[in-house]
PDB file of C-alpha atoms in Angstrom:
ATOM      1  CA  MET A 151      -7.661 -50.888  18.507  1.00 59.00           C
ATOM      2  CA  MET A 152      -3.737 -50.284  19.142  1.00 55.00           C
ATOM      3  CA  CYS A 153      -3.329 -48.561  15.411  1.00 52.00           C
ATOM      4  CA  LYS A 154      -6.164 -46.042  15.947  1.00 48.00           C
ATOM      5  CA  VAL A 155      -4.976 -45.300  19.295  1.00 43.00           C
ATOM      6  CA  LEU A 156      -1.601 -44.593  17.239  1.00 42.00           C
ATOM      7  CA  ILE A 157      -3.371 -42.246  14.624  1.00 49.00           C
ATOM      8  CA  PHE A 158      -5.087 -40.587  16.806  1.00 45.00           C
ATOM      9  CA  GLY A 159      -1.989 -39.545  18.725  1.00 45.00           C
ATOM     10  CA  CYS A 160      -0.322 -38.342  15.524  1.00 42.00           C
ATOM     11  CA  ILE A 161      -3.505 -36.565  14.383  1.00 49.00           C
ATOM     12  CA  SER A 162      -3.114 -34.894  17.760  1.00 44.00           C
ATOM     13  CA  VAL A 163       0.609 -34.166  18.049  1.00 42.00           C
ATOM     14  CA  ALA A 164      -0.141 -32.454  14.268  1.00 43.00           C
ATOM     15  CA  MET A 165      -2.939 -30.381  15.555  1.00 41.00           C
ATOM     16  CA  LEU A 166      -0.735 -29.021  18.833  1.00 39.00           C
ATOM     17  CA  MET A 167       2.227 -28.192  16.323  1.00 41.00           C
ATOM     18  CA  THR A 168       0.248 -26.390  14.304  1.00 41.00           C
ATOM     19  CA  THR A 169      -1.398 -24.406  17.163  1.00 40.00           C
ATOM     20  CA  ALA A 170       1.454 -23.590  18.708  1.00 42.00           C
ATOM     21  CA  TYR A 171       4.042 -22.980  15.506  1.00 45.00           C
ATOM     22  CA  GLY A 172       1.159 -21.982  12.951  1.00 49.00           C
ATOM     23  CA  ALA A 173       0.231 -23.209  10.103  1.00 49.00           C
ATOM     24  CA  SER A 174       2.709 -22.790   6.690  1.00 48.00           C
ATOM     25  CA  LEU A 175       1.408 -20.296   4.873  1.00 51.00           C
ATOM     26  CA  SER A 176       0.040 -20.935   1.185  1.00 55.00           C
ATOM     27  CA  SER A 177       2.029 -19.196  -1.501  1.00 55.00           C
ATOM     28  CA  ALA A 178      -1.309 -16.485  -1.556  1.00 59.00           C
ATOM     29  CA  LYS A 179      -0.179 -15.587   1.374  1.00 64.00           C
ATOM     30  CA  ARG A 180       3.496 -15.679   0.848  1.00 77.00           C
ATOM     31  CA  LYS A 181       3.497 -13.198  -1.655  1.00 85.00           C
ATOM     32  CA  PRO A 182       1.671 -10.155   0.163  1.00 86.00           C
ATOM     33  CA  LEU A 183       4.469 -10.713   2.632  1.00 92.00           C
ATOM     34  CA  GLN A 184       7.417 -10.809   0.260  1.00 93.00           C
ATOM     35  CA  THR A 185       6.364  -7.822  -1.836  1.00 94.00           C
ATOM     36  CA  LEU A 186       5.979  -5.759   1.940  1.00 95.00           C
ATOM     37  CA  ILE A 187       9.157  -6.410   2.255  1.00 96.00           C
ATOM     38  CA  LYS A 188      10.390  -4.543  -0.703  1.00 96.00           C
ATOM     39  CA  ASP A 189       7.977  -1.667  -0.031  1.00 96.00           C
ATOM     40  CA  LEU A 190       8.919  -1.311   3.187  1.00 96.00           C
ATOM     41  CA  GLU A 191      12.398  -1.252   2.136  1.00 96.00           C
ATOM     42  CA  ILE A 192      11.644   1.506   0.098  1.00 95.00           C
ATOM     43  CA  LEU A 193      10.114   3.353   3.166  1.00 94.00           C
ATOM     44  CA  GLU A 194      13.484   3.614   4.749  1.00 93.00           C
ATOM     45  CA  ASN A 195      14.636   6.359   2.804  1.00 90.00           C
ATOM     46  CA  ILE A 196      11.813   8.670   3.782  1.00 89.00           C
ATOM     47  CA  LYS A 197      13.962  11.115   5.963  1.00 85.00           C
ATOM     48  CA  ASN A 198      10.931  13.689   6.304  1.00 86.00           C
ATOM     49  CA  ILE A 199       8.110  11.653   8.450  1.00 90.00           C
ATOM     50  CA  HIS A 200       7.985  12.878  12.099  1.00 90.00           C
ATOM     51  CA  LEU A 201       4.883  10.893  13.281  1.00 93.00           C
ATOM     52  CA  GLU A 202       4.867   8.665  16.318  1.00 96.00           C
ATOM     53  CA  LEU A 203       2.855   5.584  15.441  1.00 97.00           C
ATOM     54  CA  TYR A 204       1.107   2.980  17.941  1.00 97.00           C
ATOM     55  CA  THR A 205       3.647  -0.313  17.533  1.00 96.00           C
ATOM     56  CA  PRO A 206       2.419  -3.762  18.845  1.00 93.00           C
ATOM     57  CA  THR A 207       4.935  -5.720  21.025  1.00 85.00           C
ATOM     58  CA  GLU A 208       2.622  -9.128  21.394  1.00 79.00           C
ATOM     59  CA  THR A 209       3.360  -9.468  17.816  1.00 73.00           C
ATOM     60  CA  GLN A 210       3.948 -13.206  18.190  1.00 77.00           C
ATOM     61  CA  GLU A 211       0.963 -14.184  20.751  1.00 79.00           C
ATOM     62  CA  CYS A 212      -1.130 -12.017  19.062  1.00 87.00           C
ATOM     63  CA  THR A 213      -0.575 -11.978  15.034  1.00 89.00           C
ATOM     64  CA  GLN A 214      -4.458 -10.884  14.325  1.00 89.00           C
ATOM     65  CA  GLN A 215      -4.702  -7.855  16.574  1.00 91.00           C
ATOM     66  CA  THR A 216      -0.953  -6.672  15.735  1.00 92.00           C
ATOM     67  CA  LEU A 217      -1.935  -7.259  11.948  1.00 93.00           C
ATOM     68  CA  GLN A 218      -4.956  -5.051  12.618  1.00 94.00           C
ATOM     69  CA  CYS A 219      -2.709  -2.265  14.720  1.00 95.00           C
ATOM     70  CA  TYR A 220      -0.393  -2.317  11.982  1.00 96.00           C
ATOM     71  CA  LEU A 221      -2.830  -1.793   9.236  1.00 96.00           C
ATOM     72  CA  GLY A 222      -4.830   1.397  10.891  1.00 96.00           C
ATOM     73  CA  GLU A 223      -1.806   2.700  11.475  1.00 97.00           C
ATOM     74  CA  VAL A 224      -0.357   2.677   7.962  1.00 97.00           C
ATOM     75  CA  VAL A 225      -3.682   4.208   6.932  1.00 97.00           C
ATOM     76  CA  THR A 226      -3.031   7.018   9.241  1.00 96.00           C
ATOM     77  CA  LEU A 227       0.605   6.909   7.567  1.00 95.00           C
ATOM     78  CA  LYS A 228      -0.932   7.202   4.375  1.00 95.00           C
ATOM     79  CA  LYS A 229      -3.695  10.359   5.372  1.00 94.00           C
ATOM     80  CA  GLU A 230      -0.836  12.319   6.616  1.00 91.00           C
ATOM     81  CA  THR A 231       1.494  11.623   3.747  1.00 90.00           C
ATOM     82  CA  GLU A 232      -1.002  11.506   0.744  1.00 85.00           C
ATOM     83  CA  ASP A 233      -0.952  15.859   0.813  1.00 84.00           C
ATOM     84  CA  ASP A 234       2.768  16.420   1.612  1.00 87.00           C
ATOM     85  CA  THR A 235       4.676  17.663  -1.307  1.00 86.00           C
ATOM     86  CA  GLU A 236       8.104  17.062   0.120  1.00 85.00           C
ATOM     87  CA  ILE A 237       7.002  12.792  -0.176  1.00 87.00           C
ATOM     88  CA  LYS A 238       8.002  11.490  -3.099  1.00 89.00           C
ATOM     89  CA  GLU A 239       5.366   9.783  -5.462  1.00 91.00           C
ATOM     90  CA  GLU A 240       7.382   6.230  -4.700  1.00 93.00           C
ATOM     91  CA  PHE A 241       6.879   6.393  -1.277  1.00 93.00           C
ATOM     92  CA  VAL A 242       3.468   7.465  -1.568  1.00 93.00           C
ATOM     93  CA  THR A 243       2.797   4.221  -3.716  1.00 94.00           C
ATOM     94  CA  ALA A 244       4.922   2.057  -1.605  1.00 95.00           C
ATOM     95  CA  ILE A 245       2.421   2.905   1.413  1.00 96.00           C
ATOM     96  CA  GLN A 246      -0.885   1.862  -0.312  1.00 96.00           C
ATOM     97  CA  ASN A 247       0.767  -1.124  -1.589  1.00 96.00           C
ATOM     98  CA  ILE A 248       1.745  -1.967   2.310  1.00 96.00           C
ATOM     99  CA  GLU A 249      -1.912  -1.102   2.766  1.00 96.00           C
ATOM    100  CA  LYS A 250      -3.200  -3.430   0.314  1.00 95.00           C
ATOM    101  CA  ASN A 251      -0.944  -6.217   1.457  1.00 94.00           C
ATOM    102  CA  LEU A 252      -1.455  -5.666   5.156  1.00 94.00           C
ATOM    103  CA  LYS A 253      -5.267  -5.889   4.467  1.00 93.00           C
ATOM    104  CA  SER A 254      -4.488  -9.216   2.455  1.00 90.00           C
ATOM    105  CA  LEU A 255      -3.159 -10.408   5.241  1.00 88.00           C
ATOM    106  CA  THR A 256      -5.778  -9.971   7.802  1.00 80.00           C
ATOM    107  CA  GLY A 257      -7.322 -13.403   7.357  1.00 69.00           C
ATOM    108  CA  LEU A 258      -4.128 -15.183   9.105  1.00 57.00           C
ATOM    109  CA  ASN A 259      -5.990 -16.395  12.553  1.00 55.00           C
ATOM    110  CA  HIS A 260      -3.495 -16.433  15.387  1.00 52.00           C
ATOM    111  CA  THR A 261      -5.470 -14.800  17.872  1.00 53.00           C
ATOM    112  CA  GLY A 262      -4.331 -15.304  21.387  1.00 57.00           C
ATOM    113  CA  SER A 263      -7.219 -14.024  23.662  1.00 64.00           C
ATOM    114  CA  GLU A 264      -5.485 -11.636  26.300  1.00 77.00           C
ATOM    115  CA  CYS A 265      -3.903  -9.529  23.223  1.00 86.00           C
ATOM    116  CA  LYS A 266      -4.258  -5.554  23.985  1.00 86.00           C
ATOM    117  CA  ILE A 267      -6.010  -3.184  22.203  1.00 91.00           C
ATOM    118  CA  CYS A 268      -3.604  -0.778  19.340  1.00 94.00           C
ATOM    119  CA  GLU A 269      -4.162   2.095  21.448  1.00 95.00           C
ATOM    120  CA  ALA A 270      -2.512  -0.053  24.415  1.00 94.00           C
ATOM    121  CA  ASN A 271       1.006  -0.123  22.889  1.00 94.00           C
ATOM    122  CA  ASN A 272       3.400   2.655  22.782  1.00 96.00           C
ATOM    123  CA  LYS A 273       3.787   5.371  20.479  1.00 97.00           C
ATOM    124  CA  LYS A 274       7.239   5.071  18.569  1.00 97.00           C
ATOM    125  CA  LYS A 275       8.820   7.437  16.150  1.00 96.00           C
ATOM    126  CA  PHE A 276       8.268   6.484  12.537  1.00 96.00           C
ATOM    127  CA  PRO A 277      11.945   4.962  11.764  1.00 96.00           C
ATOM    128  CA  ASP A 278      11.344   2.736  14.974  1.00 96.00           C
ATOM    129  CA  PHE A 279       7.758   1.710  13.454  1.00 97.00           C
ATOM    130  CA  LEU A 280       9.157   0.792  10.505  1.00 97.00           C
ATOM    131  CA  HIS A 281      11.942  -1.650  11.995  1.00 96.00           C
ATOM    132  CA  GLU A 282       9.310  -3.183  14.529  1.00 96.00           C
ATOM    133  CA  LEU A 283       6.940  -3.481  11.194  1.00 96.00           C
ATOM    134  CA  THR A 284       9.316  -5.043   9.048  1.00 96.00           C
ATOM    135  CA  ASN A 285      10.501  -7.659  11.598  1.00 94.00           C
ATOM    136  CA  PHE A 286       6.753  -8.855  12.121  1.00 94.00           C
ATOM    137  CA  VAL A 287       6.266  -9.246   8.739  1.00 94.00           C
ATOM    138  CA  ARG A 288       9.915 -11.452   8.424  1.00 93.00           C
ATOM    139  CA  TYR A 289       8.285 -13.171  11.669  1.00 92.00           C
ATOM    140  CA  LEU A 290       5.197 -14.271   9.573  1.00 90.00           C
ATOM    141  CA  GLN A 291       7.469 -15.485   6.921  1.00 89.00           C
ATOM    142  CA  LYS A 292       8.743 -17.943   8.585  1.00 82.00           C
TER     143      LYS A 292
END
C-alpha cells in the first residue's frame, strides 16, 4: 500500500513539473528551432523593411498563441517583401523558411487560458519584432 502511494506521488510530481516547465522537445521539434535561429540571423541584415508587426509579450504563458501570432505576422512580412525588388532573394528565402518552420511547431501545447489575441499586442518595428521572435525561439529551445 505504501509503495502505491509513493509511486503515485512520484508520478504526480513528474506531471506537475512537466506542466510547469514544459515537456522536453523531441529531436524532430529541435531541428526546426535550430533552423529558425539561423534564418532569423540572416534577417538581421535587412535594413530596408519599415513594417510594424504585432509582437506578443506573453510568450511563456501562451506558447501556442504566441506561435500563431508570430506565424501570422511572418506571413504578412512575406507578402510585403515577395515583390519588393530591393529585398535580396536570400532574405525572401529565409522568410519562407521561417514561415514553414513556425508552422511545424504549432503543435506545441503550452496554452494558457488568459492569453490575448494577436491584435491585442503592441506593434513593433521590424528590428524589435525580429529580436523578440528570436528570443522566443531561444526560449523554446530550452
